[in-house]
Coordinates of C-alpha atoms in Angstrom, one line a residue:
M1 CA -112.3 -28.3 -35.1
S2 CA -111.7 -28.3 -38.9
E3 CA -108.9 -26.5 -40.6
Y4 CA -111.4 -24.0 -42.0
E5 CA -112.5 -22.8 -38.6
Q6 CA -110.8 -20.4 -36.3
L7 CA -111.0 -19.9 -32.6
E8 CA -113.1 -16.8 -32.8
T9 CA -116.8 -17.4 -32.6
S10 CA -120.0 -15.5 -33.5
E11 CA -123.4 -15.8 -31.9
D12 CA -126.4 -17.1 -33.7
D13 CA -129.9 -15.7 -33.1
L14 CA -130.2 -17.8 -30.0
G15 CA -126.9 -16.5 -28.5
T16 CA -125.1 -19.8 -29.1
A17 CA -121.5 -19.5 -30.1
Q18 CA -120.8 -20.8 -33.6
P19 CA -117.4 -21.2 -35.3
V20 CA -116.5 -18.5 -37.8
P21 CA -115.0 -19.9 -41.1
L22 CA -111.6 -18.7 -42.0
Q23 CA -111.4 -16.5 -45.0
A24 CA -108.6 -17.4 -47.4
V25 CA -106.7 -14.2 -48.0
E26 CA -104.1 -14.8 -50.6
K27 CA -101.8 -11.8 -51.0
T28 CA -101.0 -10.9 -54.6
N29 CA -97.6 -9.5 -55.5
R30 CA -95.7 -11.3 -52.7
I31 CA -92.1 -10.2 -51.9
L32 CA -89.7 -13.1 -51.5
M33 CA -86.0 -13.0 -50.6
V34 CA -83.4 -15.7 -50.9
L35 CA -80.0 -15.6 -49.2
V36 CA -77.1 -16.9 -51.4
D37 CA -73.5 -17.6 -50.6
G38 CA -72.4 -20.0 -53.3
S39 CA -73.1 -23.1 -51.2
E40 CA -75.1 -26.2 -52.2
F41 CA -77.7 -25.3 -49.6
A42 CA -78.0 -21.7 -51.0
N43 CA -78.5 -23.1 -54.4
K44 CA -81.3 -25.3 -53.1
A45 CA -82.8 -22.3 -51.3
F46 CA -82.8 -20.4 -54.6
L47 CA -84.5 -23.3 -56.4
K48 CA -87.1 -23.5 -53.7
A49 CA -87.7 -19.7 -53.9
I50 CA -87.9 -19.6 -57.7
N51 CA -90.3 -22.5 -57.8
A52 CA -92.6 -20.7 -55.2
K53 CA -92.4 -17.4 -57.1
R54 CA -95.3 -16.4 -59.2
P55 CA -94.8 -14.0 -62.2
E56 CA -96.3 -11.0 -60.3
D57 CA -94.0 -11.6 -57.2
T58 CA -90.7 -9.9 -56.6
L59 CA -87.6 -11.9 -55.6
Y60 CA -84.6 -10.3 -54.0
I61 CA -81.5 -12.4 -54.4
C62 CA -79.2 -11.3 -51.5
N63 CA -75.6 -11.9 -50.7
A64 CA -74.0 -10.5 -47.5
V65 CA -70.4 -9.4 -47.2
R66 CA -69.2 -9.2 -43.6
L67 CA -66.8 -6.3 -43.0
F68 CA -65.6 -8.0 -39.8
D69 CA -63.6 -10.3 -42.1
T70 CA -61.2 -7.5 -42.8
I71 CA -60.2 -7.0 -39.2
Y72 CA -57.2 -9.2 -39.7
L73 CA -56.0 -6.9 -42.5
D74 CA -56.0 -3.7 -40.5
S75 CA -52.2 -3.5 -40.6
D76 CA -52.4 -3.1 -44.4
P77 CA -55.4 -0.8 -45.4
D78 CA -54.7 -1.3 -49.1
L79 CA -54.9 -5.1 -48.8
A80 CA -58.1 -4.8 -46.7
Q81 CA -59.6 -2.5 -49.4
E82 CA -58.6 -4.9 -52.2
Y83 CA -60.0 -7.9 -50.2
M84 CA -63.4 -6.1 -49.6
K85 CA -63.5 -5.1 -53.3
R86 CA -63.0 -8.8 -54.3
L87 CA -65.7 -10.0 -51.8
E88 CA -68.2 -7.4 -53.1
E89 CA -67.4 -8.3 -56.7
G90 CA -67.8 -12.0 -55.9
G91 CA -71.1 -11.3 -54.2
K92 CA -72.3 -9.3 -57.2
A93 CA -71.2 -12.0 -59.7
L94 CA -73.0 -14.7 -57.6
C95 CA -76.2 -12.7 -57.4
Q96 CA -76.0 -11.8 -61.1
Y97 CA -75.7 -15.6 -61.9
Y98 CA -79.0 -16.1 -60.1
V99 CA -80.7 -13.2 -61.8
E100 CA -79.6 -14.7 -65.2
E101 CA -81.1 -18.0 -64.0
C102 CA -84.4 -16.1 -63.4
K103 CA -84.2 -14.7 -66.9
K104 CA -83.6 -18.1 -68.4
R105 CA -86.8 -19.3 -66.6
K106 CA -88.6 -16.2 -67.9
E107 CA -89.2 -15.0 -64.3
P108 CA -89.6 -11.2 -64.1
N109 CA -88.9 -9.0 -61.0
C110 CA -85.7 -10.7 -59.8
H111 CA -83.2 -8.2 -58.2
Q112 CA -79.8 -8.6 -56.8
V113 CA -78.9 -7.1 -53.4
I114 CA -75.5 -6.9 -51.9
I115 CA -75.3 -6.1 -48.2
T116 CA -72.0 -4.9 -46.8
S117 CA -71.9 -4.6 -43.1
D118 CA -70.1 -5.5 -39.9
Y119 CA -73.4 -7.1 -38.9
P120 CA -75.0 -8.5 -42.1
K121 CA -77.6 -10.6 -40.2
E122 CA -79.2 -7.4 -38.8
E123 CA -78.9 -5.6 -42.1
I124 CA -80.6 -8.4 -44.0
L125 CA -83.5 -8.3 -41.6
K126 CA -83.6 -4.5 -41.8
F127 CA -83.7 -4.7 -45.6
A128 CA -86.5 -7.4 -45.4
Q129 CA -88.5 -5.2 -43.0
E130 CA -88.1 -2.1 -45.2
K131 CA -89.1 -3.9 -48.4
G132 CA -92.0 -5.8 -46.7
V133 CA -90.6 -9.2 -47.5
D134 CA -93.2 -11.9 -47.0
T135 CA -90.8 -15.0 -47.0
I136 CA -87.1 -15.4 -46.7
Y137 CA -85.5 -18.6 -48.1
V138 CA -82.2 -19.6 -46.5
G139 CA -79.9 -22.6 -46.4
P140 CA -77.7 -23.6 -43.5
R141 CA -74.1 -22.4 -43.8
G142 CA -72.6 -25.8 -42.9
L143 CA -70.5 -24.5 -40.0
N144 CA -68.8 -26.9 -37.7
K145 CA -69.5 -26.8 -34.0
V146 CA -66.6 -24.5 -33.1
Q147 CA -67.5 -22.0 -36.0
R148 CA -71.1 -22.0 -34.8
I149 CA -70.0 -21.2 -31.3
L150 CA -67.7 -18.4 -32.4
L151 CA -69.8 -16.9 -35.3
G152 CA -73.3 -18.1 -34.3
S153 CA -75.7 -19.8 -36.7
F154 CA -76.6 -17.3 -39.5
S155 CA -79.8 -19.2 -40.5
Q156 CA -80.8 -19.6 -36.8
Y157 CA -80.5 -15.9 -36.3
I158 CA -82.6 -15.2 -39.4
I159 CA -85.3 -17.7 -38.3
S160 CA -85.4 -16.4 -34.7
H161 CA -85.5 -12.7 -35.5
A162 CA -87.3 -12.3 -38.8
S163 CA -90.7 -10.7 -38.7
C164 CA -91.8 -12.7 -41.7
D165 CA -91.9 -16.4 -42.6
V166 CA -88.5 -18.1 -43.1
V167 CA -88.0 -21.3 -45.1
L168 CA -84.9 -23.2 -44.1
V169 CA -83.9 -25.4 -47.1
K170 CA -81.5 -28.3 -46.5

């Protein structure tokens, strides 16, 4: 069967099943999302996303701040609040850097998104679902085996649970 045929069939005048050609349906105004964390892999994911983006597409540049990281600072609420503020500022600065890269490339419709949550994996997917994201670009975090066991693979979770296409960039 050729790549232009699908499994469905239609019947000709004699009742013989015939392959039905696939209709190429290219969505205009795609919605793309790239997850950035300052790593080399995230930078590669951004480059892959920006190269795939067309001028009419929207690109969300997303950084996630995990509130769970402040659990160790519960004994000093002021320190925890300052720590979270710095994490959020760092995430905003990182996303803004990528938005500026979009502007340098004359790419419109690039937006920064900061997700602050105890469970950023779930919130990222919720955001993607709400915005109708077509493709998420993500790089592996580069965790060692122990970290992966304790924290779980972020990219693996996104790949396994996203309702849209996911591109893992290495």
